[in-house]
Coordinates of N, CA and C in Angstrom, one line a residue:
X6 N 1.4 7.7 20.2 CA 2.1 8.3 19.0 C 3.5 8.7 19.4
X7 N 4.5 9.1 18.5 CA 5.8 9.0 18.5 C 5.8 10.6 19.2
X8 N 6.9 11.0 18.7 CA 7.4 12.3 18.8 C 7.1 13.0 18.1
X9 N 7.9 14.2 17.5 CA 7.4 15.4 16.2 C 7.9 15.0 15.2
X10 N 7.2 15.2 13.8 CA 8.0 14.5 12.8 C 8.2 15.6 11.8
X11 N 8.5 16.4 12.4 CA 8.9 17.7 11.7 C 10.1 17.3 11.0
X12 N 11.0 16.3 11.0 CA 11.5 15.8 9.6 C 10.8 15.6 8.9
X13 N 9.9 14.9 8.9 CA 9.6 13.9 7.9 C 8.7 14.2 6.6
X14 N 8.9 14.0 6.1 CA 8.6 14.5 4.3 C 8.2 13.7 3.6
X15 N 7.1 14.1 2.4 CA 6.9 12.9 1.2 C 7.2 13.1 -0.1
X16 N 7.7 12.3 -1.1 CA 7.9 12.7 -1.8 C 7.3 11.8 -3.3
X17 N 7.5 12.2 -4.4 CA 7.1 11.0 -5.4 C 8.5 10.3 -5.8
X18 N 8.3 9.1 -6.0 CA 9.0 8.2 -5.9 C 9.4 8.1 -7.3
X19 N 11.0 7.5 -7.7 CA 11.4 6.9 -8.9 C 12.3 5.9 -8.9
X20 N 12.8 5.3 -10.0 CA 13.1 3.8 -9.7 C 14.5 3.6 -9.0
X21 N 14.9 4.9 -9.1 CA 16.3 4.9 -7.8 C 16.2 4.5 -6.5
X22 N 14.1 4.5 -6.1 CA 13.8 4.6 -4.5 C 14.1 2.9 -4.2
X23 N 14.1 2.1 -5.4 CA 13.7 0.4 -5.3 C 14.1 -0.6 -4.5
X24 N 16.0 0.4 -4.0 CA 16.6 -0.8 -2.9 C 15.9 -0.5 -1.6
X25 N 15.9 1.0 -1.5 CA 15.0 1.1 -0.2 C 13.7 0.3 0.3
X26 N 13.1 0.4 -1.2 CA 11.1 0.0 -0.9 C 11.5 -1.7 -0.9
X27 N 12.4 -1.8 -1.5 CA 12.5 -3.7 -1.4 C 12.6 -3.9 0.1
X28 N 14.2 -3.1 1.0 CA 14.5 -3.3 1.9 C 13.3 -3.6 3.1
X29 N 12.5 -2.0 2.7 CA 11.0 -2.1 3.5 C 10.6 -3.2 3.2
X30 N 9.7 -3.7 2.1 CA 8.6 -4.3 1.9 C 9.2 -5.9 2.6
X31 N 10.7 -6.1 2.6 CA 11.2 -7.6 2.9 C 10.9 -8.0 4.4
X32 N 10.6 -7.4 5.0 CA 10.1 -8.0 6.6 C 8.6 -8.3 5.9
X33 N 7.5 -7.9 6.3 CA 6.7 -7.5 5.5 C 6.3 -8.8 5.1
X34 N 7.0 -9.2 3.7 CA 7.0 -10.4 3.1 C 7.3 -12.1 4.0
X35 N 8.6 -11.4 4.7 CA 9.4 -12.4 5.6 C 8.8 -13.4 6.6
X36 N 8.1 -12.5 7.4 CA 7.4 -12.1 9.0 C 6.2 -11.8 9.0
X37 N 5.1 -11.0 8.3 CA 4.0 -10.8 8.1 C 3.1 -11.3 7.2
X38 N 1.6 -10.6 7.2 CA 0.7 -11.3 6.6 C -0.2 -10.2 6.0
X39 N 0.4 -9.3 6.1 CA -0.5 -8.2 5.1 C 0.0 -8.6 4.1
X40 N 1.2 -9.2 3.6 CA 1.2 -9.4 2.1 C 0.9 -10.6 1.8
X41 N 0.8 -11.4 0.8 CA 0.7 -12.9 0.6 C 2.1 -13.4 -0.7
X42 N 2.5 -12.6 -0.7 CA 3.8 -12.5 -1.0 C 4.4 -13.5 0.0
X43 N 5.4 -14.5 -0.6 CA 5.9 -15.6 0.0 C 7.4 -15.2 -0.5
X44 N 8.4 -15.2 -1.4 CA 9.8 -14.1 -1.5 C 9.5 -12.8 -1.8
X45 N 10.3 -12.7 -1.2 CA 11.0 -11.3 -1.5 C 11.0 -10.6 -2.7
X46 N 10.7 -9.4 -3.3 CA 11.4 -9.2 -4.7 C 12.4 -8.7 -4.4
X47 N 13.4 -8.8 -5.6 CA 14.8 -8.4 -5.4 C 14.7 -7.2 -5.7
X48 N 16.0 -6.3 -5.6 CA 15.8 -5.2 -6.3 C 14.8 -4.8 -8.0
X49 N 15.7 -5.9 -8.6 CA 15.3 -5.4 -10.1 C 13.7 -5.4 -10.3
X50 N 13.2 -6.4 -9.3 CA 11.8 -6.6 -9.7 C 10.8 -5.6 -8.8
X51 N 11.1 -4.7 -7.8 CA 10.6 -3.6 -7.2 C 10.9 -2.2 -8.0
X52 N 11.9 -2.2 -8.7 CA 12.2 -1.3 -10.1 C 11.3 -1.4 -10.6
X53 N 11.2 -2.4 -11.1 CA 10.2 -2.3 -12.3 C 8.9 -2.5 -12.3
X54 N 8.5 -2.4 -10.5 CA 6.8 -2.2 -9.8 C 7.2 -0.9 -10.4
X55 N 8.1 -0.2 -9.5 CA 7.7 1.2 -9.7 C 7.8 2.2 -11.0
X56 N 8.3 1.2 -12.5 CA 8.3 1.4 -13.2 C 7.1 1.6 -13.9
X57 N 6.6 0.3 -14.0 CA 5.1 0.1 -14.5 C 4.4 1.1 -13.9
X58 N 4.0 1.1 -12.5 CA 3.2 2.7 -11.8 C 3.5 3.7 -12.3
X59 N 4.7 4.1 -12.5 CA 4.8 5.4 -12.6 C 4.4 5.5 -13.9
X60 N 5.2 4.9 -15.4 CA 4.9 4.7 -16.9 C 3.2 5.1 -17.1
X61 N 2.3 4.8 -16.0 CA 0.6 4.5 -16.0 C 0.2 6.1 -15.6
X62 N 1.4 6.5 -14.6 CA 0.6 8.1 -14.4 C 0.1 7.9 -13.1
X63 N 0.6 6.5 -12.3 CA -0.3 6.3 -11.2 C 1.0 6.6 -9.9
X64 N 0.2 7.1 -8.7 CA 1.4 7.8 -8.1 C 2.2 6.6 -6.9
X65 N 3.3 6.9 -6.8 CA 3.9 5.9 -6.0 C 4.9 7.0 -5.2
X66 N 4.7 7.0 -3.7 CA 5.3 8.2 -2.7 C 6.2 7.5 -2.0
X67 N 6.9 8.2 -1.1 CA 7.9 7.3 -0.2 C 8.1 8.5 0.8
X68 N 8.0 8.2 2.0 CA 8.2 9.1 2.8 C 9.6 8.9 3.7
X69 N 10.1 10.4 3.9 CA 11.5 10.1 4.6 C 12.0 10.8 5.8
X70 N 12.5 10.7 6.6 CA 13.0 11.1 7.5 C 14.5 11.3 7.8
X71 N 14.7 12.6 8.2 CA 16.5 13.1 7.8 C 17.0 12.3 6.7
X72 N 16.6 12.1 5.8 CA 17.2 11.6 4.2 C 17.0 10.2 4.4
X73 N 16.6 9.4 4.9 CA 16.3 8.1 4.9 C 15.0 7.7 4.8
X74 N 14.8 6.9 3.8 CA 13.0 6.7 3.6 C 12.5 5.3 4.8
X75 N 11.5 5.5 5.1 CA 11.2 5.4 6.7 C 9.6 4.5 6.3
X76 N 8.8 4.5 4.8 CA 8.1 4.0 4.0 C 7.6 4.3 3.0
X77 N 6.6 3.5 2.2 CA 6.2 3.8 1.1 C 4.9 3.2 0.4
X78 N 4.1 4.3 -0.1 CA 2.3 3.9 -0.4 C 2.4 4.2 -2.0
X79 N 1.5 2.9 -2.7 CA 1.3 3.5 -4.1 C -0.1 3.0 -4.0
X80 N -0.8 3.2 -5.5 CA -1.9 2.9 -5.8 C -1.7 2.3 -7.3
X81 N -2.2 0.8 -7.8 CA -2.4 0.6 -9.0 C -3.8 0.2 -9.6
X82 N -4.6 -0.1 -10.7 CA -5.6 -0.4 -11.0 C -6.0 -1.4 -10.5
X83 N -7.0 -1.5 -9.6 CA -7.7 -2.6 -9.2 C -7.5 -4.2 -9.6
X84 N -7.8 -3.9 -11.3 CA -7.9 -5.3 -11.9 C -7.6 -5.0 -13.1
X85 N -6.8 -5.8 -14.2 CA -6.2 -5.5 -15.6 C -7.4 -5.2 -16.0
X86 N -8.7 -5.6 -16.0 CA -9.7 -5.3 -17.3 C -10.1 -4.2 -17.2
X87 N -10.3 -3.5 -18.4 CA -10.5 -1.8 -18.5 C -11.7 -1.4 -17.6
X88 N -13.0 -2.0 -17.7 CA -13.9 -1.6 -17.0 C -13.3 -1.2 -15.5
X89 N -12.3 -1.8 -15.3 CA -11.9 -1.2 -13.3 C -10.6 0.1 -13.7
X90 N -10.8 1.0 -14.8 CA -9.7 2.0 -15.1 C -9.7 3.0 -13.9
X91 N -11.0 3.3 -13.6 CA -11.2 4.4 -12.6 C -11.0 3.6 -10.8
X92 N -10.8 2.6 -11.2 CA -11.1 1.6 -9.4 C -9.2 1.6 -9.1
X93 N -8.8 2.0 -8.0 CA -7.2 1.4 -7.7 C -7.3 0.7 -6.2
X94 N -6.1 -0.1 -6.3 CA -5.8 -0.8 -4.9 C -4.3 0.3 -4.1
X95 N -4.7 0.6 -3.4 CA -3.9 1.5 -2.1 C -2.7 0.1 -1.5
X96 N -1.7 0.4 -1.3 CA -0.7 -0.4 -0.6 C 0.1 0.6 -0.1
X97 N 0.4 0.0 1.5 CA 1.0 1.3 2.0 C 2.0 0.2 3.3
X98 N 3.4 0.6 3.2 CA 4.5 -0.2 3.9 C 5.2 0.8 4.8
X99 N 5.8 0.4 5.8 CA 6.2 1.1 7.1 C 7.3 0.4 7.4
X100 N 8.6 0.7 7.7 CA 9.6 0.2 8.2 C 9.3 -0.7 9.8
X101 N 9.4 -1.4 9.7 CA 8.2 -2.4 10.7 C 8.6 -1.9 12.4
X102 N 9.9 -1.1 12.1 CA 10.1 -1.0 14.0 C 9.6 0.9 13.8
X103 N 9.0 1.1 13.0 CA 7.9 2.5 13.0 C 6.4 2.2 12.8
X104 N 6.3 1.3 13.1 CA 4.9 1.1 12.9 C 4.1 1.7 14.2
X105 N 3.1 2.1 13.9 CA 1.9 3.1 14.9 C 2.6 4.4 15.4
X106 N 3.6 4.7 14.3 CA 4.1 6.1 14.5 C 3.9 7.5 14.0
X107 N 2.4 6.9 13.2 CA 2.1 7.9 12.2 C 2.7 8.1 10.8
X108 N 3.7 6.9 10.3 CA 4.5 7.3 9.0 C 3.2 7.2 7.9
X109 N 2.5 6.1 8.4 CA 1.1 5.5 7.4 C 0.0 6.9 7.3
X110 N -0.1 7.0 8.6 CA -0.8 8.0 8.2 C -0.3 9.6 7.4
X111 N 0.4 9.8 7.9 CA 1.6 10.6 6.5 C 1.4 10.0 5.4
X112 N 1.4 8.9 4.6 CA 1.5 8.7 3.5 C 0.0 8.6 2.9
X113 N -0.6 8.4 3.5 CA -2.3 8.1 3.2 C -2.7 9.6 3.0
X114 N -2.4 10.3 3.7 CA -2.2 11.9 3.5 C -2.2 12.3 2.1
X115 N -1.2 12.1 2.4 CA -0.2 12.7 0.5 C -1.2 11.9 -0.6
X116 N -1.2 10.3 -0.4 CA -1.9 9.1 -1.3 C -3.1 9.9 -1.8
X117 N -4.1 10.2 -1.1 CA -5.7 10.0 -1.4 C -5.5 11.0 -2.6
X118 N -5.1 12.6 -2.3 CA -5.3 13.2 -3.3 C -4.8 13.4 -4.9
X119 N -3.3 12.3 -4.9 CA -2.6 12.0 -6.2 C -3.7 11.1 -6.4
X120 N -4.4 9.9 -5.8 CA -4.9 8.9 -6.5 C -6.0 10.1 -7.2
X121 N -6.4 10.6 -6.8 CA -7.7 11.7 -7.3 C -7.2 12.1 -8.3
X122 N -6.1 13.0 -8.2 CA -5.6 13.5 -9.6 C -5.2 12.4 -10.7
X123 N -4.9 11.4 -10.5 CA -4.7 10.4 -11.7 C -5.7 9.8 -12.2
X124 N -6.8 10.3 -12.1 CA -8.3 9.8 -12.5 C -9.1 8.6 -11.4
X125 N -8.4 8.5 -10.6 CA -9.1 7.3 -9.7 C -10.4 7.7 -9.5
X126 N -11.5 6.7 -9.1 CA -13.1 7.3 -8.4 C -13.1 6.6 -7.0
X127 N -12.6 4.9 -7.2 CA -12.6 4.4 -6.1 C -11.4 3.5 -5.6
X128 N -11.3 3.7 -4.6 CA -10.2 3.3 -4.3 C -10.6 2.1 -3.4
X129 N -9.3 1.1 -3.6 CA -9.8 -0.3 -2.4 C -8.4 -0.7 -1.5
X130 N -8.9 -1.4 -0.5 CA -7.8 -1.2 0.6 C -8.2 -3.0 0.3
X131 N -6.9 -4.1 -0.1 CA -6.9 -5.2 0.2 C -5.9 -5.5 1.4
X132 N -6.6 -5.9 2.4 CA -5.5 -5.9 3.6 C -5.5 -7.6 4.2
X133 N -4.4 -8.1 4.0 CA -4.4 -9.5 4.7 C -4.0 -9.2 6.1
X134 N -5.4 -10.2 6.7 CA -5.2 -11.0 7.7 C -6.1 -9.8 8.4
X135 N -7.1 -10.4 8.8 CA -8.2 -9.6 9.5 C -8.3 -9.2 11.0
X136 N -7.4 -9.9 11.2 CA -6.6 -9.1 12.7 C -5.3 -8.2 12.7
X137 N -5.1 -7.8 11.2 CA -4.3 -6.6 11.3 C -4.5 -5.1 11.4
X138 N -4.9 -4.8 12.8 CA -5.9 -3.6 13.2 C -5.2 -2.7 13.0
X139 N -3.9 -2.3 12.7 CA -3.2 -1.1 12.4 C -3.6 -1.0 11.2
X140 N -3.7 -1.7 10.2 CA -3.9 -1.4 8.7 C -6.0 -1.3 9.0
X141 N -6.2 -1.8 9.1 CA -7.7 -1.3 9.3 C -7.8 -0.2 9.8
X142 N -7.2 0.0 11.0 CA -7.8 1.8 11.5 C -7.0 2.5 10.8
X143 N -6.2 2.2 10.5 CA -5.5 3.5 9.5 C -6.2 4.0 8.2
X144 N -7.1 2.9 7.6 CA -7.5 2.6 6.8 C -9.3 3.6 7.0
X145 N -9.9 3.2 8.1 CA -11.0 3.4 8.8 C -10.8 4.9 9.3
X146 N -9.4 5.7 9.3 CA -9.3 6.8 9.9 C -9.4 7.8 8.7
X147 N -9.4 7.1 7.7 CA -9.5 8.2 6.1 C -11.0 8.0 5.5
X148 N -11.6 7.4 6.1 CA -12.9 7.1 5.3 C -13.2 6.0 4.9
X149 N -12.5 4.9 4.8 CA -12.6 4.2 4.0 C -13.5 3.1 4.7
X150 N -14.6 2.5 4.2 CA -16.0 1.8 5.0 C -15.7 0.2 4.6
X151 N -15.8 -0.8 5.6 CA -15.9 -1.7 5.2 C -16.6 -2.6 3.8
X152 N -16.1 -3.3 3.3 CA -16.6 -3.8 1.5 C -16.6 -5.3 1.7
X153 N -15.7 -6.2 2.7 CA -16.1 -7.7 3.0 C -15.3 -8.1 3.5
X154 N -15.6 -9.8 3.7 CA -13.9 -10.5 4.5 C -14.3 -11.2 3.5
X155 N -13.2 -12.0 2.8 CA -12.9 -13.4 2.4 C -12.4 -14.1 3.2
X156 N -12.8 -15.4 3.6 CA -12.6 -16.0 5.0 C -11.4 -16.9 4.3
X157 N -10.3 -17.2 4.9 CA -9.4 -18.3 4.8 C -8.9 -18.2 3.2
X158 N -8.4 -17.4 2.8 CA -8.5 -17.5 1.1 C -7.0 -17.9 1.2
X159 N -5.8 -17.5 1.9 CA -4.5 -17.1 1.6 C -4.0 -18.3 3.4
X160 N -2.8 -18.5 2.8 CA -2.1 -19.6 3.4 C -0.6 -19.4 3.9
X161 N -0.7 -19.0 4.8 CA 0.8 -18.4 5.2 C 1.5 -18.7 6.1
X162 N 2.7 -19.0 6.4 CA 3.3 -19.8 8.1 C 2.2 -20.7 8.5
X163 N 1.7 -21.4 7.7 CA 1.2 -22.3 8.5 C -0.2 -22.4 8.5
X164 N -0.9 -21.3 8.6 CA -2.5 -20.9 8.7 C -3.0 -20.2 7.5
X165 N -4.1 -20.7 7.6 CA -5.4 -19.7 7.0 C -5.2 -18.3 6.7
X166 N -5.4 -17.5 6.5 CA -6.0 -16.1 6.1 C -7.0 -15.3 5.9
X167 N -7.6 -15.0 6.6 CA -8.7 -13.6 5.7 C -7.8 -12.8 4.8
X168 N -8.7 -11.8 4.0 CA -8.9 -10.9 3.4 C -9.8 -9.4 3.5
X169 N -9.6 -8.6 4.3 CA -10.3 -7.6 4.2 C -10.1 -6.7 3.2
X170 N -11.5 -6.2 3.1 CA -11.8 -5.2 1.7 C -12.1 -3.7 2.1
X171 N -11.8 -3.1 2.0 CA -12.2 -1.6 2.3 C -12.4 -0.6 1.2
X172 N -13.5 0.5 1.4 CA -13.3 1.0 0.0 C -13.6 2.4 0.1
X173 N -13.1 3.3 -0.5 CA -13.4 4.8 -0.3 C -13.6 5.5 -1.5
X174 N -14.8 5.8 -1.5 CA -15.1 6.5 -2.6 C -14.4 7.7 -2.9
X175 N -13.3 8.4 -4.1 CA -12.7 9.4 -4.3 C -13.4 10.6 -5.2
X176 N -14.9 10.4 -5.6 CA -15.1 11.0 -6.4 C -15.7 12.4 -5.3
X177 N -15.7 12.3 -4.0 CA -17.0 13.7 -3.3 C -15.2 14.2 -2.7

C-alpha cells in the first residue's frame, strides 16, 4: 500500500466532474478489460452518464487528491425492468498508475452506504475478465460473495472474456 492519503477526499459528483471521469475511464476502455467498452466516450456522453445517475437519485462519487480527482465509483440499476428497482450494478475506476493504492477502496467506502440510502437491497459487482484480481479482492474485501463466471462472453484485443459476478447484500 501507498503512503498516507490524508489528502484524499470523496465527494458527490456533478456533470462538471465528466472531463475528468472520461479522462480516467479512457485507459480503462483503451488497454483494459474490466470494461467491454471498445471507444471511448467523449466528454458529452460521460455528462450525460452522470446525468441520468444523478436525475435517478443514484449516487455517483469521485475521489480526489490535492484538488485533482485521482477516481470515480457509481452505482446504477441493475437492469431497465422495474422488478430490479432495488438491485444496482457498482462500477468503480482508478487512475491506472494508482491502482493497489487504496483509491478503490476509499471509494467503496463512501459507495456501499449512499447505495443503501438510495433504496438499493442488492448490489452487483460485474467485473470483466476473471483474472482481474484487484477488482475481485477489492470487491471480496467489502463483503461481497461470489454469484458466477460467464465463461468467454465478451471479445476484446483479440481474446475471449469472462465475466464475474459478485453480489452483496445491502439490506443487514
Amino acid at each position: 500500500m501507498g503512503g498516507s492519503f490524508t489528502s484524499d477526499s470523496v465527494r458527490a459528483a456533478s456533470r462538471a466532474d465528466a472531463a475528468a471521469c472520461a479522462e480516467i475511464y479512457r485507459p480503462h476502455v483503451e488497454h483494459g478489460t474490466a470494461t467491454f467498452e471498445t471507444e471511448a466516450p467523449d466528454v458529452g456522453e460521460m455528462e450525460a452518464r452522470i446525468g441520468r445517475c444523478l436525475e435517478r437519485g443514484w449516487p455517483w462519487l469521485v475521489a480526489e487528491r490535492d484538488g485533482e480527482m485521482i477516481g470515480y465509483a457509481y452505482c446504477t440499476q441493475f437492469r431497465d425492468r422495474a422488478a430490479y428497482r432495488h438491485t444496482a450494478e457498482n462500477s468503480v475506476y482508478v487512475r491506472s498508475e494508482l491502482a493497489g493504492q487504496g483509491v478503490g477502496r476509499l471509494l467503496m467506502q463512501a459507495l456501499l452506504p449512499e447505495a443503501r440510502a438510495s433504496g438499493f437491497q442488492q448490489l452487483i459487482a460485474v467485473i470483466g475478465d476473471s483474472g482481474n484480481a484487484g477488482s475481485i479482492g477489492l470487491h471480496r474485501a467489502f463483503g461481497f460473495r461470489d454469484a458466477g463466471v460467464m465463461t468467454e462472453v465478451g471479445c476484446k484485443f483479440g481474446r475471449w472474456i469472462d465475466v464475474v459476478f459478485m453480489q452483496l447484500e445491502l439490506r443487514r
